[in-house]
mmCIF file of C-alpha atoms and ligand atoms in Angstrom:
data_model
loop_
_atom_site.group_PDB
_atom_site.id
_atom_site.type_symbol
_atom_site.label_atom_id
_atom_site.label_comp_id
_atom_site.label_asym_id
_atom_site.label_seq_id
_atom_site.Cartn_x
_atom_site.Cartn_y
_atom_site.Cartn_z
ATOM 1 C CA MET Z 239 80.274 131.261 31.572
ATOM 2 C CA GLU Z 240 81.824 131.171 35.045
ATOM 3 C CA ARG Z 241 85.406 129.951 35.050
ATOM 4 C CA ALA Z 242 86.959 127.624 37.657
ATOM 5 C CA ALA Z 243 90.449 126.273 38.272
ATOM 6 C CA VAL Z 244 90.451 122.517 37.747
ATOM 7 C CA VAL Z 245 93.102 120.066 38.946
ATOM 8 C CA ALA Z 246 94.521 118.441 35.791
ATOM 9 C CA GLY Z 247 97.759 116.856 36.937
ATOM 10 C CA LEU Z 248 99.491 115.644 40.105
ATOM 11 C CA GLY Z 249 103.024 114.651 40.990
ATOM 12 C CA GLY Z 250 105.255 114.151 44.004
ATOM 13 C CA TRP Z 251 108.880 113.446 44.702
ATOM 14 C CA VAL Z 252 111.013 112.724 47.739
ATOM 15 C CA PRO Z 253 114.824 112.538 47.836
ATOM 16 C CA PRO Z 254 116.369 109.074 48.061
ATOM 17 C CA THR Z 255 118.061 109.395 51.448
ATOM 18 C CA ILE Z 256 116.008 107.686 54.162
ATOM 19 C CA VAL Z 257 116.575 108.677 57.786
ATOM 20 C CA THR Z 258 115.054 106.247 60.257
ATOM 21 C CA ASN Z 259 114.048 106.865 63.871
ATOM 22 C CA ASP Z 260 116.801 104.485 64.972
ATOM 23 C CA GLN Z 261 119.366 106.507 63.110
ATOM 24 C CA LEU Z 262 118.201 109.679 64.906
ATOM 25 C CA ALA Z 263 118.185 107.817 68.232
ATOM 26 C CA GLY Z 264 121.819 106.949 67.555
ATOM 27 C CA VAL Z 265 122.833 110.621 67.722
ATOM 28 C CA LEU Z 266 120.076 112.305 69.805
ATOM 29 C CA ASP Z 267 118.465 111.593 73.180
ATOM 30 C CA THR Z 268 115.319 110.047 71.681
ATOM 31 C CA SER Z 269 113.937 106.660 70.696
ATOM 32 C CA ASP Z 270 111.981 105.003 67.930
ATOM 33 C CA GLU Z 271 109.253 104.252 70.501
ATOM 34 C CA TRP Z 272 108.925 107.933 71.556
ATOM 35 C CA ILE Z 273 108.832 109.255 68.016
ATOM 36 C CA ARG Z 274 106.272 106.690 66.826
ATOM 37 C CA ARG Z 275 104.010 107.132 69.851
ATOM 38 C CA ARG Z 276 104.086 110.960 69.864
ATOM 39 C CA THR Z 277 104.100 111.617 66.124
ATOM 40 C CA GLY Z 278 103.355 108.456 64.124
ATOM 41 C CA ILE Z 279 106.588 108.896 62.152
ATOM 42 C CA ARG Z 280 108.839 105.929 61.364
ATOM 43 C CA GLU Z 281 111.200 107.435 58.816
ATOM 44 C CA ARG Z 282 111.587 110.522 56.637
ATOM 45 C CA ARG Z 283 113.631 111.558 53.627
ATOM 46 C CA TRP Z 284 116.264 114.282 53.785
ATOM 47 C CA VAL Z 285 118.128 116.049 51.013
ATOM 48 C CA SER Z 286 121.774 115.108 50.598
ATOM 49 C CA PRO Z 287 124.563 117.717 50.650
ATOM 50 C CA GLY Z 288 124.138 120.223 47.816
ATOM 51 C CA GLN Z 289 120.508 119.245 47.103
ATOM 52 C CA SER Z 290 117.959 122.032 47.540
ATOM 53 C CA THR Z 291 114.280 122.881 47.677
ATOM 54 C CA GLY Z 292 114.482 123.924 44.008
ATOM 55 C CA ASP Z 293 115.620 120.429 43.086
ATOM 56 C CA LEU Z 294 112.649 118.902 44.903
ATOM 57 C CA ALA Z 295 110.297 121.391 43.214
ATOM 58 C CA VAL Z 296 111.642 120.628 39.735
ATOM 59 C CA GLU Z 297 111.166 116.861 40.180
ATOM 60 C CA ALA Z 298 107.627 117.271 41.558
ATOM 61 C CA GLY Z 299 106.729 119.847 38.910
ATOM 62 C CA ARG Z 300 107.979 117.629 36.086
ATOM 63 C CA ARG Z 301 105.813 114.742 37.273
ATOM 64 C CA ALA Z 302 102.733 116.972 37.589
ATOM 65 C CA LEU Z 303 103.233 118.365 34.072
ATOM 66 C CA SER Z 304 103.607 114.890 32.699
ATOM 67 C CA SER Z 305 100.486 113.763 34.525
ATOM 68 C CA ALA Z 306 98.574 116.689 32.980
ATOM 69 C CA GLY Z 307 100.000 115.904 29.523
ATOM 70 C CA LEU Z 308 101.342 119.447 29.259
ATOM 71 C CA GLU Z 309 104.722 120.876 28.339
ATOM 72 C CA ASP Z 310 103.795 124.508 28.979
ATOM 73 C CA VAL Z 311 101.860 126.405 31.590
ATOM 74 C CA ASP Z 312 101.155 130.140 31.937
ATOM 75 C CA ALA Z 313 102.529 130.574 35.464
ATOM 76 C CA VAL Z 314 104.394 128.853 38.276
ATOM 77 C CA VAL Z 315 103.600 129.366 41.956
ATOM 78 C CA LEU Z 316 105.987 127.737 44.432
ATOM 79 C CA ALA Z 317 105.054 127.412 48.098
ATOM 80 C CA THR Z 318 108.168 127.164 50.234
ATOM 81 C CA SER Z 319 109.657 128.490 53.467
ATOM 82 C CA SER Z 320 113.092 127.028 52.795
ATOM 83 C CA PRO Z 321 113.962 128.738 49.500
ATOM 84 C CA ASP Z 322 117.298 128.005 47.783
ATOM 85 C CA ARG Z 323 118.435 131.522 48.675
ATOM 86 C CA HIS Z 324 116.979 134.388 50.695
ATOM 87 C CA CYS Z 325 116.856 136.386 47.478
ATOM 88 C CA PRO Z 326 115.720 135.925 44.691
ATOM 89 C CA ALA Z 327 112.679 133.670 44.852
ATOM 90 C CA THR Z 328 113.231 130.031 43.863
ATOM 91 C CA ALA Z 329 110.255 129.761 41.448
ATOM 92 C CA PRO Z 330 111.816 131.544 38.409
ATOM 93 C CA GLU Z 331 114.773 129.155 38.399
ATOM 94 C CA VAL Z 332 112.399 126.184 38.784
ATOM 95 C CA ALA Z 333 110.331 127.462 35.792
ATOM 96 C CA THR Z 334 113.475 127.818 33.688
ATOM 97 C CA ARG Z 335 114.749 124.345 34.636
ATOM 98 C CA LEU Z 336 111.373 122.908 33.636
ATOM 99 C CA GLY Z 337 111.714 124.592 30.234
ATOM 100 C CA LEU Z 338 108.617 126.715 30.756
ATOM 101 C CA GLY Z 339 110.005 129.917 29.209
ATOM 102 C CA PRO Z 340 109.496 133.433 30.475
ATOM 103 C CA VAL Z 341 106.296 132.778 32.406
ATOM 104 C CA PRO Z 342 105.507 134.593 35.659
ATOM 105 C CA ALA Z 343 106.960 132.604 38.562
ATOM 106 C CA PHE Z 344 106.988 133.485 42.240
ATOM 107 C CA ASP Z 345 107.235 132.055 45.729
ATOM 108 C CA VAL Z 346 104.528 132.035 48.398
ATOM 109 C CA ALA Z 347 105.633 131.718 52.035
ATOM 110 C CA ALA Z 348 103.078 130.397 54.500
ATOM 111 C CA VAL Z 349 105.116 127.527 56.013
ATOM 112 C CA CYS Z 350 102.914 124.418 56.328
ATOM 113 C CA THR Z 351 99.849 126.234 54.896
ATOM 114 C CA GLY Z 352 101.937 127.285 51.898
ATOM 115 C CA PHE Z 353 100.437 124.831 49.432
ATOM 116 C CA VAL Z 354 96.828 125.890 50.175
ATOM 117 C CA TYR Z 355 97.837 129.564 49.860
ATOM 118 C CA ALA Z 356 99.640 128.844 46.577
ATOM 119 C CA LEU Z 357 96.678 126.835 45.302
ATOM 120 C CA ALA Z 358 94.387 129.768 46.102
ATOM 121 C CA THR Z 359 96.763 132.123 44.259
ATOM 122 C CA GLY Z 360 96.943 129.885 41.188
ATOM 123 C CA ALA Z 361 93.202 129.333 41.217
ATOM 124 C CA GLY Z 362 92.667 133.082 41.451
ATOM 125 C CA MET Z 363 94.862 133.681 38.383
ATOM 126 C CA VAL Z 364 92.844 131.110 36.428
ATOM 127 C CA ALA Z 365 89.507 132.529 37.628
ATOM 128 C CA LEU Z 366 90.586 136.051 36.561
ATOM 129 C CA GLY Z 367 91.559 134.814 33.137
ATOM 130 C CA ALA Z 368 95.171 135.876 33.803
ATOM 131 C CA ALA Z 369 96.371 132.312 33.152
ATOM 132 C CA ARG Z 370 94.852 129.307 31.399
ATOM 133 C CA SER Z 371 97.070 126.899 33.319
ATOM 134 C CA VAL Z 372 99.228 127.185 36.426
ATOM 135 C CA LEU Z 373 101.801 124.812 37.936
ATOM 136 C CA VAL Z 374 101.400 124.997 41.721
ATOM 137 C CA ILE Z 375 104.237 123.386 43.668
ATOM 138 C CA GLY Z 376 104.821 122.863 47.381
ATOM 139 C CA ALA Z 377 108.441 122.011 48.238
ATOM 140 C CA ASP Z 378 110.603 122.278 51.327
ATOM 141 C CA ALA Z 379 113.968 121.040 52.455
ATOM 142 C CA PHE Z 380 113.253 121.796 56.099
ATOM 143 C CA SER Z 381 115.983 119.428 57.299
ATOM 144 C CA THR Z 382 118.379 122.241 56.369
ATOM 145 C CA LEU Z 383 116.789 124.548 58.984
ATOM 146 C CA LEU Z 384 116.967 122.156 61.961
ATOM 147 C CA ALA Z 385 119.501 122.478 64.738
ATOM 148 C CA PRO Z 386 121.710 119.368 64.743
ATOM 149 C CA ASP Z 387 121.119 118.769 68.464
ATOM 150 C CA ASP Z 388 117.395 119.657 68.706
ATOM 151 C CA ARG Z 389 115.499 116.411 69.262
ATOM 152 C CA SER Z 390 112.160 118.219 69.426
ATOM 153 C CA THR Z 391 112.282 119.368 65.795
ATOM 154 C CA ARG Z 392 114.759 116.979 64.163
ATOM 155 C CA VAL Z 393 112.516 113.951 64.513
ATOM 156 C CA ILE Z 394 109.495 115.619 62.887
ATOM 157 C CA PHE Z 395 110.472 117.040 59.552
ATOM 158 C CA GLY Z 396 111.067 115.359 56.194
ATOM 159 C CA ASP Z 397 111.983 116.883 52.820
ATOM 160 C CA GLY Z 398 109.952 116.572 49.618
ATOM 161 C CA GLY Z 399 108.012 118.201 46.825
ATOM 162 C CA GLY Z 400 104.484 117.870 45.500
ATOM 163 C CA ALA Z 401 102.680 119.664 42.685
ATOM 164 C CA VAL Z 402 99.412 120.034 40.821
ATOM 165 C CA VAL Z 403 98.606 121.574 37.452
ATOM 166 C CA LEU Z 404 95.526 123.784 37.366
ATOM 167 C CA ARG Z 405 93.707 124.482 34.128
ATOM 168 C CA THR Z 406 90.704 126.583 33.182
ATOM 169 C CA GLY Z 407 87.436 124.687 33.408
ATOM 170 C CA SER Z 408 83.894 124.794 34.647
ATOM 171 C CA PRO Z 409 82.811 124.979 38.311
ATOM 172 C CA THR Z 410 80.629 121.890 37.861
ATOM 173 C CA GLU Z 411 83.291 119.484 36.586
ATOM 174 C CA PRO Z 412 85.340 117.100 38.773
ATOM 175 C CA GLY Z 413 88.605 118.696 39.903
ATOM 176 C CA ALA Z 414 87.138 122.227 40.172
ATOM 177 C CA LEU Z 415 88.451 123.955 43.284
ATOM 178 C CA THR Z 416 85.870 125.561 45.518
ATOM 179 C CA GLY Z 417 85.026 126.596 49.101
ATOM 180 C CA LEU Z 418 88.249 128.493 49.750
ATOM 181 C CA ASN Z 419 88.799 129.496 53.370
ATOM 182 C CA LEU Z 420 92.078 131.148 54.456
ATOM 183 C CA GLY Z 421 93.134 132.766 57.716
ATOM 184 C CA SER Z 422 96.057 134.008 59.766
ATOM 185 C CA ASP Z 423 96.938 135.210 63.280
ATOM 186 C CA GLY Z 424 100.191 137.168 63.438
ATOM 187 C CA SER Z 425 99.897 137.657 67.195
ATOM 188 C CA LEU Z 426 101.159 134.081 67.462
ATOM 189 C CA SER Z 427 103.987 134.421 64.954
ATOM 190 C CA ASP Z 428 106.585 133.494 67.601
ATOM 191 C CA LEU Z 429 105.225 129.970 68.015
ATOM 192 C CA ILE Z 430 106.917 128.843 64.779
ATOM 193 C CA GLU Z 431 110.008 130.753 63.677
ATOM 194 C CA VAL Z 432 113.568 130.984 62.501
ATOM 195 C CA PRO Z 433 114.534 134.015 64.625
ATOM 196 C CA ALA Z 434 117.649 135.197 62.767
ATOM 197 C CA GLY Z 435 118.538 135.950 59.179
ATOM 198 C CA GLY Z 436 115.678 138.326 58.411
ATOM 199 C CA SER Z 437 115.724 142.125 58.318
ATOM 200 C CA ARG Z 438 114.785 142.485 62.007
ATOM 201 C CA GLN Z 439 117.937 140.697 63.143
ATOM 202 C CA ARG Z 440 120.214 141.926 60.335
ATOM 203 C CA SER Z 441 119.325 145.596 60.817
ATOM 204 C CA THR Z 442 120.860 145.415 64.295
ATOM 205 C CA GLY Z 443 124.257 145.040 62.596
ATOM 206 C CA LEU Z 444 125.108 142.333 65.101
ATOM 207 C CA PRO Z 445 126.074 138.822 64.018
ATOM 208 C CA ALA Z 446 123.343 136.256 64.468
ATOM 209 C CA LYS Z 447 123.648 133.811 67.354
ATOM 210 C CA THR Z 448 124.027 130.365 65.807
ATOM 211 C CA GLU Z 449 121.044 128.941 67.720
ATOM 212 C CA ASP Z 450 118.821 131.720 66.309
ATOM 213 C CA THR Z 451 119.528 130.617 62.724
ATOM 214 C CA TYR Z 452 117.587 127.382 63.318
ATOM 215 C CA PHE Z 453 113.881 126.573 63.284
ATOM 216 C CA THR Z 454 112.056 126.583 66.619
ATOM 217 C CA MET Z 455 108.518 125.564 67.477
ATOM 218 C CA GLN Z 456 106.507 125.665 70.691
ATOM 219 C CA GLY Z 457 105.103 122.200 70.126
ATOM 220 C CA GLN Z 458 102.185 122.024 72.535
ATOM 221 C CA ALA Z 459 100.789 125.485 71.744
ATOM 222 C CA VAL Z 460 101.121 124.747 68.034
ATOM 223 C CA TYR Z 461 99.447 121.388 68.520
ATOM 224 C CA ALA Z 462 96.342 122.971 70.119
ATOM 225 C CA GLN Z 463 96.135 125.659 67.456
ATOM 226 C CA ALA Z 464 96.608 123.135 64.626
ATOM 227 C CA VAL Z 465 93.686 121.002 65.822
ATOM 228 C CA ARG Z 466 91.351 123.940 66.399
ATOM 229 C CA ARG Z 467 92.170 125.905 63.234
ATOM 230 C CA MET Z 468 92.111 122.943 60.822
ATOM 231 C CA ALA Z 469 88.809 121.651 62.260
ATOM 232 C CA GLU Z 470 87.218 125.119 61.983
ATOM 233 C CA SER Z 471 88.611 125.709 58.509
ATOM 234 C CA VAL Z 472 87.376 122.335 57.243
ATOM 235 C CA LYS Z 473 83.884 123.119 58.592
ATOM 236 C CA GLU Z 474 83.897 126.542 56.916
ATOM 237 C CA THR Z 475 85.009 125.099 53.585
ATOM 238 C CA ALA Z 476 82.273 122.439 53.807
ATOM 239 C CA ARG Z 477 79.733 125.165 54.531
ATOM 240 C CA ARG Z 478 80.886 127.303 51.601
ATOM 241 C CA THR Z 479 80.801 124.269 49.322
ATOM 242 C CA GLY Z 480 77.348 123.242 50.456
ATOM 243 C CA TRP Z 481 78.548 119.871 51.778
ATOM 244 C CA ASP Z 482 77.642 118.277 55.060
ATOM 245 C CA PRO Z 483 80.993 117.276 56.676
ATOM 246 C CA ALA Z 484 79.588 113.754 57.075
ATOM 247 C CA GLU Z 485 79.351 113.327 53.281
ATOM 248 C CA ILE Z 486 83.013 114.224 52.671
ATOM 249 C CA ASP Z 487 84.886 111.083 51.627
ATOM 250 C CA ARG Z 488 88.511 112.127 52.179
ATOM 251 C CA PHE Z 489 90.252 114.758 54.255
ATOM 252 C CA VAL Z 490 93.750 115.555 53.102
ATOM 253 C CA LEU Z 491 95.213 117.569 55.965
ATOM 254 C CA HIS Z 492 98.676 118.883 56.514
ATOM 255 C CA GLN Z 493 100.652 115.933 57.821
ATOM 256 C CA ALA Z 494 101.972 117.508 61.048
ATOM 257 C CA ASN Z 495 101.498 114.645 63.466
ATOM 258 C CA ALA Z 496 99.337 111.515 63.384
ATOM 259 C CA ARG Z 497 97.777 112.519 66.712
ATOM 260 C CA ILE Z 498 96.729 115.875 65.246
ATOM 261 C CA LEU Z 499 94.896 114.117 62.414
ATOM 262 C CA GLU Z 500 93.088 111.898 64.935
ATOM 263 C CA ALA Z 501 92.221 114.873 67.110
ATOM 264 C CA VAL Z 502 90.751 116.813 64.168
ATOM 265 C CA ALA Z 503 88.685 113.729 63.203
ATOM 266 C CA ARG Z 504 87.416 113.477 66.801
ATOM 267 C CA ARG Z 505 86.599 117.176 66.925
ATOM 268 C CA LEU Z 506 84.581 116.868 63.709
ATOM 269 C CA GLY Z 507 82.970 113.621 64.888
ATOM 270 C CA LEU Z 508 84.145 111.795 61.773
ATOM 271 C CA PRO Z 509 85.860 108.392 61.220
ATOM 272 C CA PRO Z 510 89.668 108.742 61.262
ATOM 273 C CA GLU Z 511 89.899 106.398 58.256
ATOM 274 C CA ARG Z 512 88.692 109.245 56.054
ATOM 275 C CA PHE Z 513 91.825 111.253 56.930
ATOM 276 C CA LEU Z 514 94.612 110.268 54.553
ATOM 277 C CA SER Z 515 97.977 109.837 56.197
ATOM 278 C CA ASN Z 516 101.444 109.200 54.870
ATOM 279 C CA ILE Z 517 103.254 110.699 57.864
ATOM 280 C CA GLU Z 518 104.705 107.324 58.857
ATOM 281 C CA VAL Z 519 107.128 107.390 55.927
ATOM 282 C CA ARG Z 520 107.215 111.083 54.975
ATOM 283 C CA GLY Z 521 107.260 112.975 58.285
ATOM 284 C CA ASN Z 522 106.107 116.580 58.187
ATOM 285 C CA THR Z 523 107.180 117.837 54.744
ATOM 286 C CA VAL Z 524 105.883 121.391 55.329
ATOM 287 C CA ALA Z 525 104.544 122.898 52.043
ATOM 288 C CA ALA Z 526 104.918 119.537 50.254
ATOM 289 C CA SER Z 527 102.795 117.624 52.700
ATOM 290 C CA ILE Z 528 99.342 118.065 51.153
ATOM 291 C CA PRO Z 529 100.284 117.346 47.501
ATOM 292 C CA LEU Z 530 102.507 114.467 48.587
ATOM 293 C CA ALA Z 531 99.582 113.023 50.594
ATOM 294 C CA LEU Z 532 97.398 113.392 47.491
ATOM 295 C CA ALA Z 533 100.008 111.604 45.335
ATOM 296 C CA ASP Z 534 100.473 108.830 47.881
ATOM 297 C CA GLY Z 535 96.662 108.549 48.312
ATOM 298 C CA VAL Z 536 96.165 108.123 44.541
ATOM 299 C CA ALA Z 537 99.028 105.609 44.357
ATOM 300 C CA SER Z 538 97.602 103.505 47.203
ATOM 301 C CA GLY Z 539 94.019 103.688 45.868
ATOM 302 C CA GLU Z 540 92.754 105.433 49.018
ATOM 303 C CA LEU Z 541 91.915 108.524 46.952
ATOM 304 C CA ARG Z 542 89.704 107.788 43.984
ATOM 305 C CA PRO Z 543 87.866 109.703 41.238
ATOM 306 C CA GLY Z 544 84.485 110.932 42.487
ATOM 307 C CA HIS Z 545 85.574 111.267 46.119
ATOM 308 C CA LYS Z 546 84.470 114.496 47.787
ATOM 309 C CA VAL Z 547 87.721 115.868 49.185
ATOM 310 C CA VAL Z 548 88.682 118.692 51.511
ATOM 311 C CA LEU Z 549 92.287 119.835 51.747
ATOM 312 C CA ALA Z 550 93.382 121.703 54.876
ATOM 313 C CA GLY Z 551 96.677 123.245 55.992
ATOM 314 C CA PHE Z 552 98.015 124.815 59.120
ATOM 315 C CA GLY Z 553 101.381 126.344 59.842
ATOM 316 C CA GLY Z 554 103.616 129.170 60.915
ATOM 317 C CA GLY Z 555 102.366 132.740 60.775
ATOM 318 C CA LEU Z 556 100.097 131.404 62.176
ATOM 319 C CA THR Z 557 98.274 130.545 58.967
ATOM 320 C CA TRP Z 558 95.563 128.073 57.996
ATOM 321 C CA GLY Z 559 93.355 127.314 55.007
ATOM 322 C CA SER Z 560 91.115 124.810 53.264
ATOM 323 C CA MET Z 561 89.665 124.070 49.823
ATOM 324 C CA ALA Z 562 87.296 121.444 48.420
ATOM 325 C CA LEU Z 563 87.032 119.496 45.199
ATOM 326 C CA VAL Z 564 85.585 116.330 43.756
ATOM 327 C CA TRP Z 565 88.633 114.209 42.941
ATOM 328 C CA PRO Z 566 89.015 114.046 39.143
ATOM 329 C CA ARG Z 567 90.036 111.151 36.926
ATOM 330 C CA LEU Z 568 93.522 112.108 35.871
ATOM 331 C CA ALA Z 569 95.066 110.741 32.705
ATOM 332 C CA PRO Z 570 97.994 108.357 33.094
ATOM 333 C CA PRO Z 571 100.543 108.859 34.503
ATOM 334 C CA ALA Z 572 98.263 110.873 36.771
ATOM 335 C CA THR Z 573 98.932 108.352 39.454
ATOM 336 C CA ALA Z 574 102.512 109.584 39.301
ATOM 337 C CA SER Z 575 103.182 109.462 42.968
ATOM 338 C CA ALA Z 576 106.002 110.157 45.226
ATOM 339 C CA GLU Z 577 108.591 107.501 44.745
ATOM 340 C CA PRO Z 578 107.502 104.610 46.946
ATOM 341 C CA ALA Z 579 109.392 104.620 50.221
ATOM 342 C CA VAL Z 580 110.846 101.210 49.458
ATOM 343 C CA ALA Z 581 112.248 102.276 46.101
ATOM 344 C CA SER Z 582 115.538 103.426 47.440
ATOM 345 C CA ALA Z 583 115.810 101.368 50.538
ATOM 346 C CA GLY Z 584 119.199 100.338 49.267
ATOM 347 C CA ALA Z 585 120.465 103.892 49.073
ATOM 348 C CA ASP Z 586 123.126 104.905 51.510
ATOM 349 C CA PRO Z 587 121.187 106.755 54.246
ATOM 350 C CA GLY Z 588 124.273 108.691 55.279
ATOM 351 C CA PRO Z 589 124.677 110.308 58.664
ATOM 352 C CA PRO Z 590 121.423 111.780 60.034
HETATM 353 N N1 LIG A 94 112.413 112.318 72.058
HETATM 354 C C1 LIG A 94 112.213 112.171 73.370
HETATM 355 N N2 LIG A 94 111.690 113.117 74.141
HETATM 356 C C2 LIG A 94 111.339 114.276 73.559
HETATM 357 C C3 LIG A 94 111.544 114.530 72.174
HETATM 358 C C4 LIG A 94 112.098 113.485 71.421
HETATM 359 N N3 LIG A 94 112.332 113.599 70.085
HETATM 360 N N4 LIG A 94 111.105 115.745 71.882
HETATM 361 C C5 LIG A 94 110.655 116.297 73.020
HETATM 362 N N5 LIG A 94 110.804 115.401 74.028
HETATM 363 C C6 LIG A 94 110.458 115.538 75.454
HETATM 364 C C7 LIG A 94 110.398 116.968 75.903
HETATM 365 O O1 LIG A 94 111.673 117.460 76.237
HETATM 366 C C8 LIG A 94 109.497 116.859 77.086
HETATM 367 O O2 LIG A 94 110.250 116.414 78.175
HETATM 368 P P1 LIG A 94 109.950 116.962 79.641
HETATM 369 O O3 LIG A 94 108.528 116.553 79.941
HETATM 370 O O4 LIG A 94 110.987 116.267 80.452
HETATM 371 O O5 LIG A 94 110.123 118.444 79.553
HETATM 372 C C9 LIG A 94 108.523 115.748 76.705
HETATM 373 O O6 LIG A 94 109.145 115.027 75.640
HETATM 374 C C10 LIG A 94 107.206 116.259 76.203
HETATM 375 O O7 LIG A 94 107.420 117.325 75.254
HETATM 376 P P2 LIG A 94 106.225 117.947 74.470
HETATM 377 O O8 LIG A 94 106.777 119.053 73.617
HETATM 378 O O9 LIG A 94 105.172 118.267 75.464
HETATM 379 O O10 LIG A 94 105.787 116.719 73.568
HETATM 380 P P3 LIG A 94 104.485 116.564 72.691
HETATM 381 O O11 LIG A 94 103.752 115.354 73.054
HETATM 382 O O12 LIG A 94 103.722 117.857 72.635
HETATM 383 O O13 LIG A 94 105.105 116.285 71.258
HETATM 384 C C11 LIG A 94 105.424 117.505 69.233
HETATM 385 C C12 LIG A 94 105.907 117.239 70.644
HETATM 386 C C13 LIG A 94 105.537 116.226 68.448
HETATM 387 C C14 LIG A 94 106.312 118.589 68.595
HETATM 388 C C15 LIG A 94 103.939 117.970 69.245
HETATM 389 O O14 LIG A 94 103.796 119.005 70.188
HETATM 390 C C16 LIG A 94 103.423 118.433 67.930
HETATM 391 O O15 LIG A 94 103.263 117.667 67.017
HETATM 392 N N6 LIG A 94 103.133 119.729 67.829
HETATM 393 C C17 LIG A 94 102.525 120.320 66.637
HETATM 394 C C18 LIG A 94 103.431 120.418 65.481
HETATM 395 C C19 LIG A 94 102.667 121.028 64.309
HETATM 396 O O16 LIG A 94 101.475 120.931 64.190
HETATM 397 N N7 LIG A 94 103.317 121.641 63.416
HETATM 398 C C20 LIG A 94 102.573 122.206 62.265
HETATM 399 C C21 LIG A 94 103.102 123.372 61.840
HETATM 400 S S1 LIG A 94 104.821 123.207 61.621
HETATM 401 C C22 LIG A 94 105.203 124.410 60.514
HETATM 402 O O17 LIG A 94 104.426 125.246 60.175
HETATM 403 C C23 LIG A 94 106.606 124.375 60.040
#
């Protein structure tokens, strides 16, 4: 019988420190009004000193395992572009901290498309019979890559982790992943980058310029590409799944910018209400954004069992990708969501 990878658990986690637009406006030449109007973001969470992507991944992974009712999986795939260290990958340490034993564990780097790429990798392992279950995590602490004085990037990104557990199942059951569409265009790799720190800069033997160690993005060019590529990828996934886009109940897109979600909806001629959004309180959490949006959607009741869902990511590389599934009924605490944004409103936000 044909095998499929089926979503069996879901979890998300964000760190407690809230950074509001007003806090950013206190130290940068920006305003709450500009940030809300241009991005839809009101606040985001950032890691505190010493906290890392691995910490976010462990918390999200633990919640997904608990949601799946599993203590073991056969592999861990971690999507991140802000690993704890350049070398080695972060996933093996995450697997060990989760008590998963000597399972294969590795990172996948595709920036904001990372989760879809990691999901495709995990699903492929299941489909091959190489693993019966895989923990797929998307986690990023992108705040650590942002230049302290760069208003154009600092207002956009939030930190967080999200994860799903995949198990072996049948292609016809709810939760089965299908319709995979992935793509990339390396000719536009300069649009989203951290210029220094890699082999190209280090092989020069020259010290990195400080400004080159931070993340940069050519916002408008990225915006246009994000809208076009996600709309095309969603259409292709719908075609491969045999769904008319009009019958898809929920679109869970990378949460880059509220205006991008609206523009994709317009391009597809579909009601914007079908596009889940948590960007107001999460910001752009890079590889965590899709699983966090799933967790928040389940928690709010906007994503329900039986919904026809398409996930779509877009990010640096450039990279993009989509997958489809019928949302499954997950056993409690399957609704394990990201901590509600209000949960730690009392926490000391610290300096932005
Ligand atoms: N506050 C106030 N003004 C600002 C800010 C800010 N935080 N940031 C930029 N501006 C200014 C600019 O300096 C510019 O001023 P100027 O006209 O005097 O030169 C003006 O606002 C307009 O700048 P734009 O960059 O054109 O602003 P835009 O409306 O395009 O919004 C944004 C910028 C939010 C970055 C948008 O382009 C965007 O969302 N792009 C896509 C991001 C994305 O999709 N990322 C996904 C992948 S990310 C990844 O893979 C890691």
